[in-house]
Structures are given as C-alpha cells and as structure tokens.
Coordinates of C-alpha atoms in Angstrom, one line a residue:
Chain A
X1 CA 0.0 0.0 0.0
X2 CA 1.5 3.3 -0.9
X3 CA 1.7 6.2 1.5
X4 CA 0.8 9.7 0.4
X5 CA 1.7 13.0 2.2
X6 CA -0.6 16.0 1.5
X7 CA 1.0 19.4 2.3
X8 CA -1.8 22.1 1.9
X9 CA -2.9 24.8 4.1
X10 CA -6.6 24.4 3.2
X11 CA -8.3 22.1 5.7
X12 CA -11.1 21.2 3.4
X13 CA -8.8 20.5 0.6
X14 CA -6.7 18.2 2.7
X15 CA -9.8 16.4 4.0
X16 CA -11.2 15.9 0.5
X17 CA -7.8 14.7 -0.9
X18 CA -7.5 12.3 2.0
X19 CA -11.0 10.8 1.2
X20 CA -10.1 10.5 -2.5
X21 CA -6.8 8.9 -1.9
X22 CA -8.0 6.6 0.8
X23 CA -10.8 5.2 -1.3
X24 CA -8.0 4.4 -3.9
X25 CA -6.2 2.5 -1.2
X26 CA -3.5 5.0 -0.3
X27 CA -2.4 5.5 3.3
X28 CA -2.5 9.3 3.9
X29 CA -0.8 11.7 6.2
X30 CA -1.2 15.5 6.2
X31 CA 0.6 18.7 7.0
X32 CA -0.9 22.2 7.1
X33 CA 2.4 24.1 6.4
X34 CA 5.8 23.6 4.9
X35 CA 7.7 23.1 8.2
X36 CA 5.3 20.4 9.4
X37 CA 5.3 18.9 5.9
X38 CA 9.1 18.4 6.0
X39 CA 8.9 16.8 9.5
X40 CA 6.1 14.5 8.3
X41 CA 8.1 13.5 5.2
X42 CA 11.1 12.6 7.3
X43 CA 9.0 10.7 9.8
X44 CA 6.6 8.8 7.6
X45 CA 8.8 8.4 4.5
X46 CA 5.8 8.7 2.1
X47 CA 5.8 7.1 -1.4
X48 CA 4.4 10.3 -3.0
X49 CA 4.0 13.9 -1.9
X50 CA 1.2 16.3 -2.9
X51 CA 2.5 19.8 -2.4
X52 CA 0.6 23.0 -2.6
X53 CA 2.7 25.9 -4.1
X54 CA 0.8 28.7 -2.2
X55 CA 1.8 27.8 1.3
X56 CA 1.9 30.4 4.1
X57 CA 5.3 30.8 5.7
X58 CA 7.9 28.4 4.1
X59 CA 6.9 28.5 0.4
X60 CA 6.1 25.4 -1.6
X61 CA 9.3 25.9 -3.6
X62 CA 11.4 26.1 -0.5
X63 CA 9.8 23.0 0.9
X64 CA 10.6 21.2 -2.3
X65 CA 14.2 22.3 -2.3
X66 CA 14.7 21.2 1.2
X67 CA 13.0 17.9 0.6
X68 CA 15.1 17.2 -2.4
X69 CA 18.3 17.6 -0.3
X70 CA 17.7 14.1 1.1
X71 CA 14.8 12.5 -0.7
X72 CA 13.8 11.6 -4.2
X73 CA 10.2 10.9 -3.4
X74 CA 7.9 11.7 -6.3
X75 CA 6.3 15.1 -5.8
X76 CA 3.1 16.4 -7.4
X77 CA 2.6 20.1 -7.3
X78 CA -0.9 21.6 -6.7
X79 CA -1.0 25.0 -8.2
X80 CA -3.4 27.7 -9.5
X81 CA -3.4 29.1 -13.0
X82 CA -1.0 31.8 -14.2
X83 CA 1.9 30.7 -12.2
X84 CA 3.9 29.4 -15.2
X85 CA 7.2 30.8 -13.9
X86 CA 6.7 29.3 -10.5
X87 CA 5.7 26.0 -12.0
X88 CA 8.8 25.9 -14.1
X89 CA 10.9 26.7 -11.0
X90 CA 9.2 23.9 -9.1
X91 CA 9.7 21.4 -11.9
X92 CA 13.4 22.4 -12.3
X93 CA 13.8 22.1 -8.5
X94 CA 12.8 18.5 -8.8
X95 CA 9.0 18.3 -8.8
X96 CA 7.7 15.5 -11.0
X97 CA 4.5 17.1 -12.3
X98 CA 1.7 19.5 -11.5
X99 CA -2.0 19.8 -11.6
X100 CA -3.8 23.1 -11.8
X101 CA -6.6 23.9 -9.4
X102 CA -9.5 23.3 -9.9
X103 CA -8.5 19.8 -11.0
X104 CA -10.6 16.7 -11.6
X105 CA -10.1 13.7 -9.5
X106 CA -9.4 11.5 -12.6
X107 CA -6.6 13.9 -13.7
X108 CA -5.1 13.9 -10.2
X109 CA -5.0 10.2 -9.9
X110 CA -3.6 9.7 -13.4
X111 CA -0.7 12.1 -12.7
X112 CA -0.1 10.4 -9.3
X113 CA 0.0 7.0 -11.1
X114 CA 2.5 8.2 -13.7
X115 CA 4.9 9.9 -11.3
X116 CA 4.9 6.9 -9.0
X117 CA 5.7 4.6 -11.9
X118 CA 9.1 6.2 -12.5
X119 CA 10.3 4.5 -9.3
X120 CA 10.6 1.2 -11.1
X121 CA 13.9 1.4 -12.9
X122 CA 14.1 0.3 -16.5
X123 CA 15.2 -3.3 -17.0
X124 CA 15.2 -3.6 -20.8
X125 CA 16.8 -1.4 -23.4
X126 CA 13.4 -0.7 -24.8
X127 CA 10.9 2.1 -24.2
X128 CA 7.3 1.7 -25.2
X129 CA 4.9 4.7 -25.5
X130 CA 1.7 3.6 -27.1
X131 CA 2.3 2.4 -30.6
X132 CA 5.9 3.7 -30.5
X133 CA 8.8 1.5 -29.5
X134 CA 12.3 2.8 -29.0
X135 CA 15.2 0.3 -29.1
X136 CA 18.0 2.1 -27.2
X137 CA 20.5 -0.6 -28.0
X138 CA 20.3 -0.2 -31.7
X139 CA 19.0 3.4 -31.8
X140 CA 16.0 2.3 -33.8
X141 CA 12.3 3.3 -33.6
X142 CA 9.2 1.5 -34.7
X143 CA 5.7 2.8 -35.0
X144 CA 3.0 0.2 -35.1
X145 CA 5.8 -2.4 -35.9
X146 CA 6.9 -0.5 -38.9
X147 CA 10.4 1.1 -38.8
X148 CA 10.4 4.8 -38.3
X149 CA 13.3 6.8 -39.6
X150 CA 14.5 9.4 -37.1
X151 CA 17.6 11.7 -37.1
X152 CA 19.9 11.3 -34.1
X153 CA 18.6 14.5 -32.6
X154 CA 15.0 13.4 -33.1
X155 CA 15.8 10.1 -31.5
X156 CA 17.4 11.8 -28.5
X157 CA 14.4 14.1 -28.2
X158 CA 11.7 11.4 -28.4
X159 CA 13.8 9.3 -26.0
X160 CA 13.7 12.1 -23.3
X161 CA 9.9 12.5 -23.8
X162 CA 9.2 8.8 -23.8
X163 CA 11.2 8.1 -20.7
X164 CA 8.9 10.6 -19.0
X165 CA 5.8 9.5 -20.9
X166 CA 2.7 11.1 -19.4
X167 CA 4.9 13.5 -17.4
X168 CA 5.7 17.1 -18.1
X169 CA 9.3 17.8 -19.2
X170 CA 10.4 21.4 -19.1
X171 CA 12.0 23.0 -22.1
X172 CA 15.3 23.5 -20.2
X173 CA 15.3 19.8 -19.1
X174 CA 14.9 18.7 -22.7
X175 CA 17.5 21.1 -24.0
X176 CA 20.0 20.1 -21.3
X177 CA 19.6 16.4 -22.3
X178 CA 19.5 16.7 -26.0
X179 CA 21.7 19.8 -26.8
X180 CA 24.1 19.5 -23.9
X181 CA 26.9 22.0 -24.3
X182 CA 25.6 23.6 -27.5
X183 CA 25.2 27.3 -27.4
X184 CA 23.0 27.8 -30.5
X185 CA 19.4 28.9 -30.1
X186 CA 18.3 25.6 -28.7
X187 CA 14.7 26.8 -28.0
X188 CA 14.2 27.4 -31.7
X189 CA 15.8 24.1 -32.6
X190 CA 13.6 22.4 -30.1
X191 CA 10.5 23.7 -31.8
X192 CA 11.7 22.7 -35.3
X193 CA 12.5 19.1 -34.2
X194 CA 9.2 18.8 -32.3
X195 CA 7.5 19.9 -35.4
X196 CA 9.3 17.2 -37.5
X197 CA 8.7 14.6 -34.9
X198 CA 5.0 15.3 -34.8
X199 CA 4.8 14.9 -38.5
X200 CA 6.6 11.6 -38.4
X201 CA 4.5 10.3 -35.5
X202 CA 1.4 11.3 -37.4
X203 CA -2.1 10.3 -36.1
X204 CA -1.2 6.8 -34.9
X205 CA 1.8 7.7 -32.7
X206 CA 1.8 9.2 -29.2
X207 CA 0.9 12.8 -29.1
X208 CA 3.4 15.5 -28.1
X209 CA 1.4 18.1 -26.1
X210 CA 2.8 21.6 -25.5
X211 CA 2.2 23.2 -22.1
X212 CA 2.8 26.9 -23.0
X213 CA 5.6 28.5 -21.1
X214 CA 6.5 25.2 -19.4
X215 CA 7.4 22.4 -21.7
X216 CA 6.2 19.2 -23.4
X217 CA 4.3 16.1 -22.4
X218 CA 4.1 12.9 -24.4
X219 CA 0.6 11.4 -24.2
X220 CA 0.8 7.8 -25.0
X221 CA -2.7 6.7 -24.1
Chain B
X1 CA 34.7 75.3 -29.0
X2 CA 35.1 76.1 -25.3
X3 CA 32.6 78.9 -25.2
X4 CA 29.7 76.7 -25.9
X5 CA 31.1 74.1 -23.5
X6 CA 31.4 76.4 -20.5
X7 CA 28.5 78.7 -21.1
X8 CA 25.8 76.3 -22.0
X9 CA 26.0 73.4 -19.5
X10 CA 22.4 72.4 -20.0
X11 CA 20.5 72.7 -23.3
X12 CA 22.6 74.1 -26.1
X13 CA 21.8 77.8 -26.4
X14 CA 21.2 79.4 -29.8
X15 CA 24.6 80.3 -31.3
X16 CA 24.1 84.1 -31.6
X17 CA 23.9 85.0 -27.9
X18 CA 27.0 82.9 -27.2
X19 CA 29.1 84.8 -29.9
X20 CA 27.8 88.1 -28.4
X21 CA 28.8 87.0 -24.9
X22 CA 32.3 86.1 -26.1
X23 CA 32.8 89.4 -28.0
X24 CA 31.4 91.1 -24.8
X25 CA 34.0 89.3 -22.7
X26 CA 36.9 90.3 -25.1
X27 CA 35.9 94.0 -25.0
X28 CA 35.4 93.9 -21.2
X29 CA 38.8 92.3 -20.8
X30 CA 40.5 94.9 -22.9
X31 CA 38.5 97.8 -21.2
X32 CA 39.6 96.5 -17.8
X33 CA 43.1 96.3 -19.0
X34 CA 43.0 99.9 -20.2
X35 CA 41.5 101.2 -17.0
X36 CA 44.0 99.3 -14.9
X37 CA 46.9 100.4 -17.1
X38 CA 45.8 104.1 -16.7
X39 CA 45.5 103.7 -12.9
X40 CA 48.9 102.1 -12.6
X41 CA 50.3 104.8 -14.9
X42 CA 49.0 107.4 -12.4
X43 CA 50.6 105.8 -9.4
X44 CA 53.7 104.6 -11.2
X45 CA 56.0 107.2 -9.6
X46 CA 55.2 105.9 -6.1
X47 CA 55.0 102.1 -6.8
X48 CA 57.4 101.2 -9.6
X49 CA 56.6 99.0 -12.6
X50 CA 56.5 95.7 -10.7
X51 CA 53.3 96.8 -9.0
X52 CA 51.5 97.1 -12.4
X53 CA 52.5 93.5 -13.2
X54 CA 50.9 92.2 -10.0
X55 CA 47.7 94.2 -10.6
X56 CA 47.5 92.7 -14.1
X57 CA 48.0 89.2 -12.7
X58 CA 45.3 89.7 -10.1
X59 CA 42.9 91.0 -12.9
X60 CA 43.7 87.9 -15.0
X61 CA 43.0 85.5 -12.1
X62 CA 39.7 87.3 -11.4
X63 CA 38.7 87.2 -15.0
X64 CA 39.5 83.5 -15.2
X65 CA 36.8 82.9 -12.6
X66 CA 34.1 84.5 -14.8
X67 CA 35.0 84.5 -18.4
X68 CA 35.8 81.9 -21.0
X69 CA 39.3 80.8 -21.7
X70 CA 40.0 82.5 -25.0
X71 CA 39.0 85.8 -23.6
X72 CA 41.2 85.3 -20.5
X73 CA 44.2 84.1 -22.5
X74 CA 43.9 87.1 -24.9
X75 CA 43.8 89.3 -21.8
X76 CA 46.9 87.6 -20.5
X77 CA 48.8 88.2 -23.7
X78 CA 47.6 91.8 -24.1
X79 CA 48.5 92.6 -20.5
X80 CA 52.0 91.2 -20.9
X81 CA 52.6 93.4 -24.0
X82 CA 51.0 96.4 -22.4
X83 CA 53.2 96.0 -19.3
X84 CA 56.3 95.6 -21.4
X85 CA 55.4 98.5 -23.7
X86 CA 54.3 101.1 -21.1
X87 CA 55.8 100.1 -17.8
X88 CA 59.1 98.3 -18.4
X89 CA 62.0 100.8 -19.0
X90 CA 62.8 102.0 -21.7
X91 CA 59.1 103.0 -21.9
X92 CA 57.0 103.0 -25.1
X93 CA 59.2 100.3 -26.8
X94 CA 58.9 96.5 -26.7
X95 CA 62.7 96.6 -26.0
X96 CA 63.8 95.6 -22.5
X97 CA 67.0 97.0 -21.1
X98 CA 68.0 95.2 -17.9
X99 CA 68.4 91.4 -18.0
X100 CA 66.4 91.2 -14.7
X101 CA 63.4 92.8 -16.5
X102 CA 63.7 90.3 -19.4
X103 CA 63.4 87.5 -16.9
X104 CA 60.5 89.3 -15.2
X105 CA 58.7 89.8 -18.5
X106 CA 59.1 86.1 -19.5
X107 CA 57.9 85.0 -16.1
X108 CA 55.0 87.4 -16.2
X109 CA 54.0 86.0 -19.5
X110 CA 54.2 82.4 -18.3
X111 CA 52.4 83.2 -15.0
X112 CA 49.7 85.2 -16.7
X113 CA 49.0 82.4 -19.3
X114 CA 49.0 79.6 -16.8
X115 CA 46.9 81.5 -14.3
X116 CA 44.4 82.2 -17.0
X117 CA 44.5 78.6 -18.1
X118 CA 44.2 77.2 -14.6
X119 CA 41.4 79.3 -13.3
X120 CA 39.2 78.8 -16.4
X121 CA 39.9 75.1 -16.2
X122 CA 39.0 75.0 -12.6
X123 CA 35.7 76.7 -13.4
X124 CA 35.0 74.2 -16.2
X125 CA 35.6 71.4 -13.7
X126 CA 33.2 73.0 -11.3
X127 CA 30.6 73.3 -14.0
X128 CA 31.1 69.7 -15.1
X129 CA 30.8 68.6 -11.4
X130 CA 27.6 70.6 -11.0
X131 CA 26.2 69.1 -14.2
X132 CA 27.2 65.6 -13.0
X133 CA 25.5 66.3 -9.7
X134 CA 22.3 67.4 -11.4
X135 CA 22.3 64.4 -13.6
X136 CA 22.8 62.1 -10.6
X137 CA 19.9 63.7 -8.8
X138 CA 17.7 63.3 -11.9
X139 CA 18.7 59.7 -12.1
X140 CA 18.0 59.2 -8.4
X141 CA 14.6 60.8 -8.8
X142 CA 13.8 58.6 -11.8
X143 CA 15.0 55.5 -9.9
X144 CA 12.8 56.4 -7.0
X145 CA 9.8 56.8 -9.3
X146 CA 10.5 53.5 -10.9
X147 CA 10.8 51.8 -7.5
X148 CA 7.4 53.3 -6.4
X149 CA 5.8 52.0 -9.6
X150 CA 7.3 48.6 -9.1
X151 CA 6.1 48.6 -5.5
X152 CA 2.6 49.5 -6.6
X153 CA 2.7 46.7 -9.2
X154 CA 3.9 44.2 -6.7
X155 CA 1.1 45.2 -4.3
X156 CA -1.4 45.0 -7.0
X157 CA -0.2 41.5 -8.0
X158 CA -0.2 40.3 -4.4
X159 CA -3.7 41.5 -4.0
X160 CA -4.8 39.9 -7.2
X161 CA -3.1 36.7 -6.3
X162 CA -4.8 36.5 -2.9
X163 CA -8.2 37.3 -4.3
X164 CA -7.6 34.7 -6.9
X165 CA -6.6 32.2 -4.3
X166 CA -9.6 32.9 -2.1
X167 CA -12.1 32.6 -4.9
X168 CA -10.6 29.6 -6.6
X169 CA -10.1 27.5 -3.5
X170 CA -13.8 27.0 -2.8
X171 CA -14.5 26.3 -6.5
X172 CA -11.7 23.8 -6.4
X173 CA -13.1 22.1 -3.3
X174 CA -16.6 21.9 -4.8
X175 CA -15.1 20.4 -8.0
X176 CA -13.3 17.7 -6.0
X177 CA -16.3 17.0 -3.8
X178 CA -18.6 16.6 -6.8
X179 CA -16.1 14.2 -8.4
X180 CA -16.3 12.2 -5.2
X181 CA -20.2 12.2 -5.3
X182 CA -20.1 10.8 -8.8
X183 CA -22.1 12.2 -11.7
X184 CA -25.0 9.7 -11.5
X185 CA -26.8 12.0 -9.1
X186 CA -28.7 14.6 -11.2
X187 CA -28.4 17.2 -8.4
X188 CA -24.6 16.7 -8.4
X189 CA -24.6 17.4 -12.1
X190 CA -26.5 20.6 -11.6
X191 CA -24.0 21.7 -9.0
X192 CA -21.2 20.8 -11.3
X193 CA -22.6 22.9 -14.2
X194 CA -23.1 25.8 -11.9
X195 CA -19.6 25.4 -10.5
X196 CA -18.1 25.5 -14.0
X197 CA -20.0 28.6 -14.8
X198 CA -18.8 30.2 -11.5
X199 CA -15.3 29.2 -12.4
X200 CA -15.5 30.9 -15.8
X201 CA -16.9 34.1 -14.3
X202 CA -14.2 34.3 -11.6
X203 CA -11.5 33.6 -14.2
X204 CA -13.0 36.3 -16.5
X205 CA -13.1 38.9 -13.7
X206 CA -9.6 38.2 -12.7
X207 CA -8.4 38.3 -16.3
X208 CA -10.1 41.6 -17.2
X209 CA -8.5 43.1 -14.1
X210 CA -5.1 41.9 -15.2
X211 CA -5.7 43.1 -18.7
X212 CA -6.9 46.5 -17.6
X213 CA -4.1 47.0 -15.1
X214 CA -1.6 46.1 -17.9
X215 CA -0.4 43.3 -15.7
X216 CA -0.4 41.1 -18.9
X217 CA 3.1 40.9 -20.1
X218 CA 3.6 38.9 -23.3
X219 CA 6.5 36.4 -23.2
X220 CA 6.9 35.4 -26.8
X221 CA 8.7 32.2 -27.7
X222 CA 8.9 30.0 -30.8
X223 CA 5.8 27.9 -31.2
X224 CA 3.7 26.1 -33.7
X225 CA 0.3 27.4 -34.7
X226 CA -1.2 24.0 -34.0
X227 CA -0.2 24.5 -30.3
X228 CA -2.3 27.7 -30.3
X229 CA -5.2 25.7 -31.8
X230 CA -4.7 22.9 -29.3
X231 CA -4.7 25.3 -26.3
X232 CA -7.6 27.3 -27.5
X233 CA -9.9 24.3 -27.9
X234 CA -8.6 22.3 -24.9
X235 CA -10.9 24.0 -22.3
X236 CA -13.9 24.1 -24.7
X237 CA -14.3 20.4 -25.4
X238 CA -17.7 20.3 -23.8
X239 CA -19.1 23.4 -25.6
X240 CA -17.6 22.4 -28.9
X241 CA -19.4 19.1 -28.7
X242 CA -22.5 20.8 -30.0
X243 CA -20.7 22.6 -32.9
X244 CA -18.5 20.8 -35.5
X245 CA -15.3 22.8 -35.7
X246 CA -13.8 23.2 -39.1
X247 CA -10.1 24.0 -38.8
X248 CA -7.9 25.2 -41.7
X249 CA -4.5 26.7 -42.2
X250 CA -2.9 26.1 -38.8
X251 CA -0.8 23.0 -39.8
X252 CA 0.7 24.9 -42.9
X253 CA 2.2 27.8 -40.9
X254 CA 5.9 28.0 -40.1
X255 CA 7.2 28.4 -36.6
X256 CA 5.9 31.7 -35.1
X257 CA 7.5 33.9 -32.4
X258 CA 4.6 34.8 -30.1
X259 CA 3.1 34.3 -26.7
X260 CA 0.9 31.3 -27.6
X261 CA -0.9 31.3 -24.2
X262 CA -2.3 34.8 -24.6
X263 CA -3.3 34.3 -28.2
X264 CA -4.9 30.9 -27.4
X265 CA -6.9 32.5 -24.6
X266 CA -8.1 35.3 -26.9
X267 CA -9.1 32.8 -29.6
X268 CA -10.7 30.6 -26.9
X269 CA -13.0 33.4 -25.7
X270 CA -14.1 34.2 -29.2
X271 CA -14.8 30.5 -29.9
X272 CA -16.8 30.2 -26.6
X273 CA -18.8 33.3 -27.6
X274 CA -19.6 31.6 -30.9
X275 CA -20.8 28.4 -29.2
X276 CA -23.1 30.6 -27.1
X277 CA -24.7 32.6 -30.0
X278 CA -24.8 30.1 -32.9
X279 CA -27.7 27.6 -32.9
X280 CA -26.8 24.0 -31.7
X281 CA -25.4 21.8 -34.5
X282 CA -24.2 24.7 -36.7
X283 CA -20.5 24.5 -37.6
X284 CA -17.8 27.0 -36.5
X285 CA -15.0 27.7 -38.9
X286 CA -11.5 28.5 -37.5
X287 CA -8.8 29.4 -39.9
X288 CA -5.3 30.9 -39.7
X289 CA -3.4 32.7 -42.4
X290 CA -0.1 34.5 -42.5
X291 CA 0.8 37.5 -44.7
X292 CA 3.7 40.0 -44.3
X293 CA 4.5 38.8 -40.8
X294 CA 0.9 39.4 -39.8
X295 CA -0.9 36.4 -38.4
X296 CA -4.7 36.4 -38.8
X297 CA -7.0 34.0 -37.0
X298 CA -10.6 34.0 -38.2
X299 CA -13.6 32.6 -36.2
X300 CA -16.8 32.4 -38.2
X301 CA -20.0 31.0 -36.9
X302 CA -23.3 30.3 -38.7
X303 CA -25.5 32.1 -36.2
X304 CA -27.7 35.2 -36.5
X305 CA -24.7 37.5 -36.8
X306 CA -24.6 40.9 -35.1
X307 CA -27.4 43.5 -35.1
X308 CA -26.8 46.3 -37.7
X309 CA -25.7 49.0 -35.3
X310 CA -23.5 46.9 -32.9
X311 CA -20.2 46.0 -34.4
X312 CA -17.3 47.4 -32.2
X313 CA -19.4 47.7 -29.1
X314 CA -19.3 43.9 -28.6
X315 CA -15.7 44.4 -27.4
X316 CA -16.8 46.8 -24.6
X317 CA -16.7 45.5 -21.1
X318 CA -20.1 44.2 -19.9
X319 CA -21.7 44.9 -23.2
X320 CA -24.2 42.3 -24.2
X321 CA -26.1 42.3 -27.5
X322 CA -29.9 42.5 -27.2
X323 CA -31.4 39.0 -26.9
X324 CA -28.2 37.4 -25.5
X325 CA -28.7 34.1 -23.8
X326 CA -28.8 34.2 -20.0
X327 CA -25.6 33.7 -18.2
X328 CA -22.2 35.1 -19.2
X329 CA -20.6 38.3 -18.0
X330 CA -20.1 40.3 -21.2
X331 CA -16.3 40.1 -20.5
X332 CA -15.0 37.4 -22.8
X333 CA -14.7 39.6 -25.9
X334 CA -13.4 42.5 -23.9
X335 CA -10.6 40.3 -22.6
X336 CA -9.9 39.0 -26.1
X337 CA -9.5 42.6 -27.3
X338 CA -7.3 43.5 -24.2
X339 CA -5.1 40.4 -24.9
X340 CA -4.7 41.1 -28.6
X341 CA -3.7 44.7 -27.9
X342 CA -1.2 43.5 -25.3
X343 CA 0.2 41.4 -28.2
X344 CA 0.4 44.6 -30.3
X345 CA -2.5 43.3 -32.5
X346 CA -6.3 43.7 -32.4
X347 CA -9.6 42.0 -33.0
X348 CA -12.4 43.1 -35.3
X349 CA -15.8 41.8 -36.2
X350 CA -18.1 41.9 -39.2
X351 CA -21.1 40.0 -40.4
X352 CA -20.1 37.5 -43.1
X353 CA -21.8 38.2 -46.4
X354 CA -23.2 34.7 -46.4
X355 CA -24.4 35.0 -42.8
X356 CA -23.0 34.6 -39.3
X357 CA -20.5 36.7 -37.4
X358 CA -16.8 36.6 -38.4
X359 CA -14.2 37.7 -35.9
X360 CA -10.7 38.4 -37.0
X361 CA -7.8 38.4 -34.6
X362 CA -4.5 39.7 -36.0
X363 CA -1.1 40.4 -34.7
X364 CA 2.5 40.9 -35.9
X365 CA 4.7 37.8 -35.6
X366 CA 8.2 36.9 -36.4
X367 CA 8.4 33.7 -38.5
X368 CA 10.9 31.0 -39.2
X369 CA 10.6 28.8 -42.2
X370 CA 11.4 25.3 -41.0
X371 CA 13.5 23.3 -43.4
X372 CA 11.9 20.0 -44.4
X373 CA 13.4 17.0 -42.4

C-alpha cells in the first residue's frame, strides 16, 4: 500500500484529498504548512507527496528544495493558473509534475500514477509509448511495428519525452539532455525538431502536447 | 569650442547670444586692462613697474573665474605686451633693457597664461561637477519613481493573487467534492454545471482586471500554430461538442514567435462566444493565415450575426447584445481585445456576407521557415 503525504494549508482540501486517496487504497498523512510537511516527510517516508505551491510561511518551492536535499520521493505540485514561472521553477527544482486547481479527480489520480511509476527502474533497453517502441540498444524506432526513420537529434528528443511519458518535461530539461553543451538557439531548434517529430509520429503515434511557457508532455494513451 | 562648453551646460543655447557673450568678454577684458593700465600709470612714480605686473595678474585671475578661456588668454597676452610697452623701461618700446626685467617679463608672460588657463579650467571642472551632480539627482529621482511604480505593481499583483486564491479554492473544493459524489446524481450534475459557470466568471473577472491594469506581459517564444489551436480548444471540449469545428491553415504555418498562451486565450474566448450565440449543431470555422509577418486567425459562426448597429461595441466591457442568452458576463470579448492589444494586435468583427458573425484576430509575428526534415 502506498503512502501519500498531503501538504496544503486548506483544511477542506486536505480532507477531500484524503478521502479521494484513501478510497483508492492509499495510506494518507497530512501537514498544514511547509515546516510540518518536512517533518512528516522525514517521519513517515511517504511514497508520494502532494505539495501546494501557495503555502503560508515556508513557500512550496522552499519545501521542495529542502525535501530534495535528502529525498527523491515523487512530488506532485498543486497550483493555480497563471503561475507558469513558479511551476517551471518547481519542476526544475525536482518536482515531478503538477495539476492546476481546480482539477478533476481523474486527472489527479492519473498524474499520481504516472509519477509513481518512475520509481521502477528500466530493466530492458526498450521504451514503449503507445504504438511507438524505441530500441535504445540499436537506436531504432518502430511505429506500429513499422520502422520509423529518425535523425539522431529526433531520436534523443523522443527518448527524453518517452522516458517521461505522461509527465511534463520542461523546455530546459529537454535542451539540457538533447543539446548539452551547445550554445545555438536551442529553443528554436527544439520547436523545429518537435514539429518534425509530430509529422513523423502522425495520427497513430503518441501525441506531443505543449504546455505553454513550461514544456512538453508525451501522451501515450 | 570652449565657449559653448562652459556657457551652456544644460540645453545648447542658440549660437548668436554665445558669440555676443564672447565678444562682450573680449571687450570687457580689454577695457579692464585699459582702466588698470591708466590707474597704474597714475601711481607709477610711487610704486614702480612691478606693482603694475601684480595688478594685471590679479585681474587675470579674477577674469578667469568669470570669463571663458580664449578671452582670458587674450587678456593675459595683451597685459604682458602692455606691461612691457608702457611700464618696463625703456618705456613705449617693446625693448627691455635690464636682464632682470627680461626674466621678469618672461615670467610674467608664463604666469599670466598659466593663471588664465588654470582658473578657467577649474571653473570648467566645477561646471562639469555641477552638471554631473544634477544628472545624478535626476537619475535618483527617476529610480525612486520606478521603485514606487514597481512597488505598486507588486502590491497589485499580491492583492490579485490573494483574491484569486480565495475565490478559486472553494471552487476547487466543490469540484473535487462533486467528483467524489459521482455524476450519476442529477443534483450533483447541476452543482457541477453551476460550478463550472462560476469558475468561468471568476476567471474572466480576474483576467479583465489583469488586462486593464496592464499586468499582462507577453512572453513570446517560438511555437507552432497547432499548439495555439490545441490550447484554444482544450478547455472548450464540452461546448464544442454541439458545434462541429472546421479548422484550416494552422498546420501549414511556419514556426511563429509569439506568446501562444495569450493568443490561445483570446481565440478561446471568441470560440466560446460563438458556441453561445450560434444555434446548436451549426459548424464553426476556425482558420489561420499569414501575410507580411501578420498572423490572422478567423472565427466564423453560422448564427444570426450581429445587429446592424452593434459592431465594435461587442468588445466593450459588460456589453451584451440585445437578446443574448442568459448567463455570461459580457467580459469574454473585452478580454480578447485586451489580450490582442497587449500582443500589439487587435480584434475586429463583421457580419459575413453569407451570414453569421466573423471575428478576425490579427497580430504581428516573427516567423521561421522550418526546413523539411
């Protein structure tokens, strides 16, 4: 049974999330502010953390940074709209994904599932995202069992997205992994290659969804 | 040259008065010299010719504190010659008899020139310092003003953020609670519909506040037009269920440099508006074209169109055309206009010749033709 820690200052929100998560078989602990949240995280060792960004006192970002000093527990950010810069900051500080309030329960649970899945390390040199299969050993891709020709950059790009399938990857995270050490206008290059990849993946392949101001998410289902 | 530098520290003065001032200084200098020479001539029997030299030097120093350099230097040269010619024996020749007087004359000449030079330079420095000081004060005042503005902006944003948080939290809680209830219960469904409406109203009010307080700052980045399309329709899935959406042009556009989030929101509001006014089942056409680095997005519905006399008024805050369906705040299109203007573009509307309203959103964009893979 997985253990979830909810760090949110709204009592009602905590109570509701607890009910939602408990009916899905999670064990739940709560904290009303960042300081308590960090204590609870150290004490209970949760399997996943739901962290509100708008906490009083110690900010959500600060809680995340301190948590990341000693723990790699998956963290889902709960945020409101129009906080793109803060969301990016949180994601780069080690958050795994975010949901925007008001969010549907289905969306919340789907995100929690995806970010908890990453705990299981990959055993085979293959990544599957819907109809797309990447063979990391031979650097080959197949779409619906037909070979798909990709340039090395496109392969590196789809690899990053597929490794995080269903999760948001920030623009900087992509650029760091695909264009490491190159100083050209990587953001422009990224758009161009995403454009090419989308054309190659077509209707049958997984969808590359843009989250404006934040990054990309590969939707396999 | 120097005259304009020393005498017009702030805005450049018209040239004529400067020239007049300089000529004035020359004549004043020579007049002073004449007066002093006459006075010294009168007391010469009691003082000796060295006294005249000291008087001249004093006059040059004083002149240096007021007049410009060329006038002072001319005065220095003239006084050296006058002293030599009138006061140094033999008088009324430029010839000097005693070697001591030759040395004195040369020294006088050097001292007079350097004094003139030094005092005027000192004054120029002072003027420059003064100017520098004024500029600094001006800069400080500007900085202070900018800080005040930034402070007001931060306060405004904090207030907006906290209002936003207070309004959205209950909506968010209701949403989660209804999800928990399940949608089989018809009462729960009614609450859900009302809650969605409430959410839209709150978001519209917050957005119009942001737009009006110019808190909307575009952050352009390279994006695909299809991303704009995707974002604009994402939150309207339910409303667009009743209207087939015919999309054209988006996939053919090159990479665009723009703030896709703001444009998508502007388009989304217009689309939502169309779903409200056009009869159920009628299609909505959404097209994008690019010409001369101007992106145009058109939204055309097959509804009744606008009443004859309305046109631009639909973009006014709280304006609702006569016979509008209940609900809605009359803010959606005003927000769209605000956003388009923040993007340095605009939005217009007309009745399509073949019926229905046609909104055109246009804005300048930078483009990048992507090479084929």
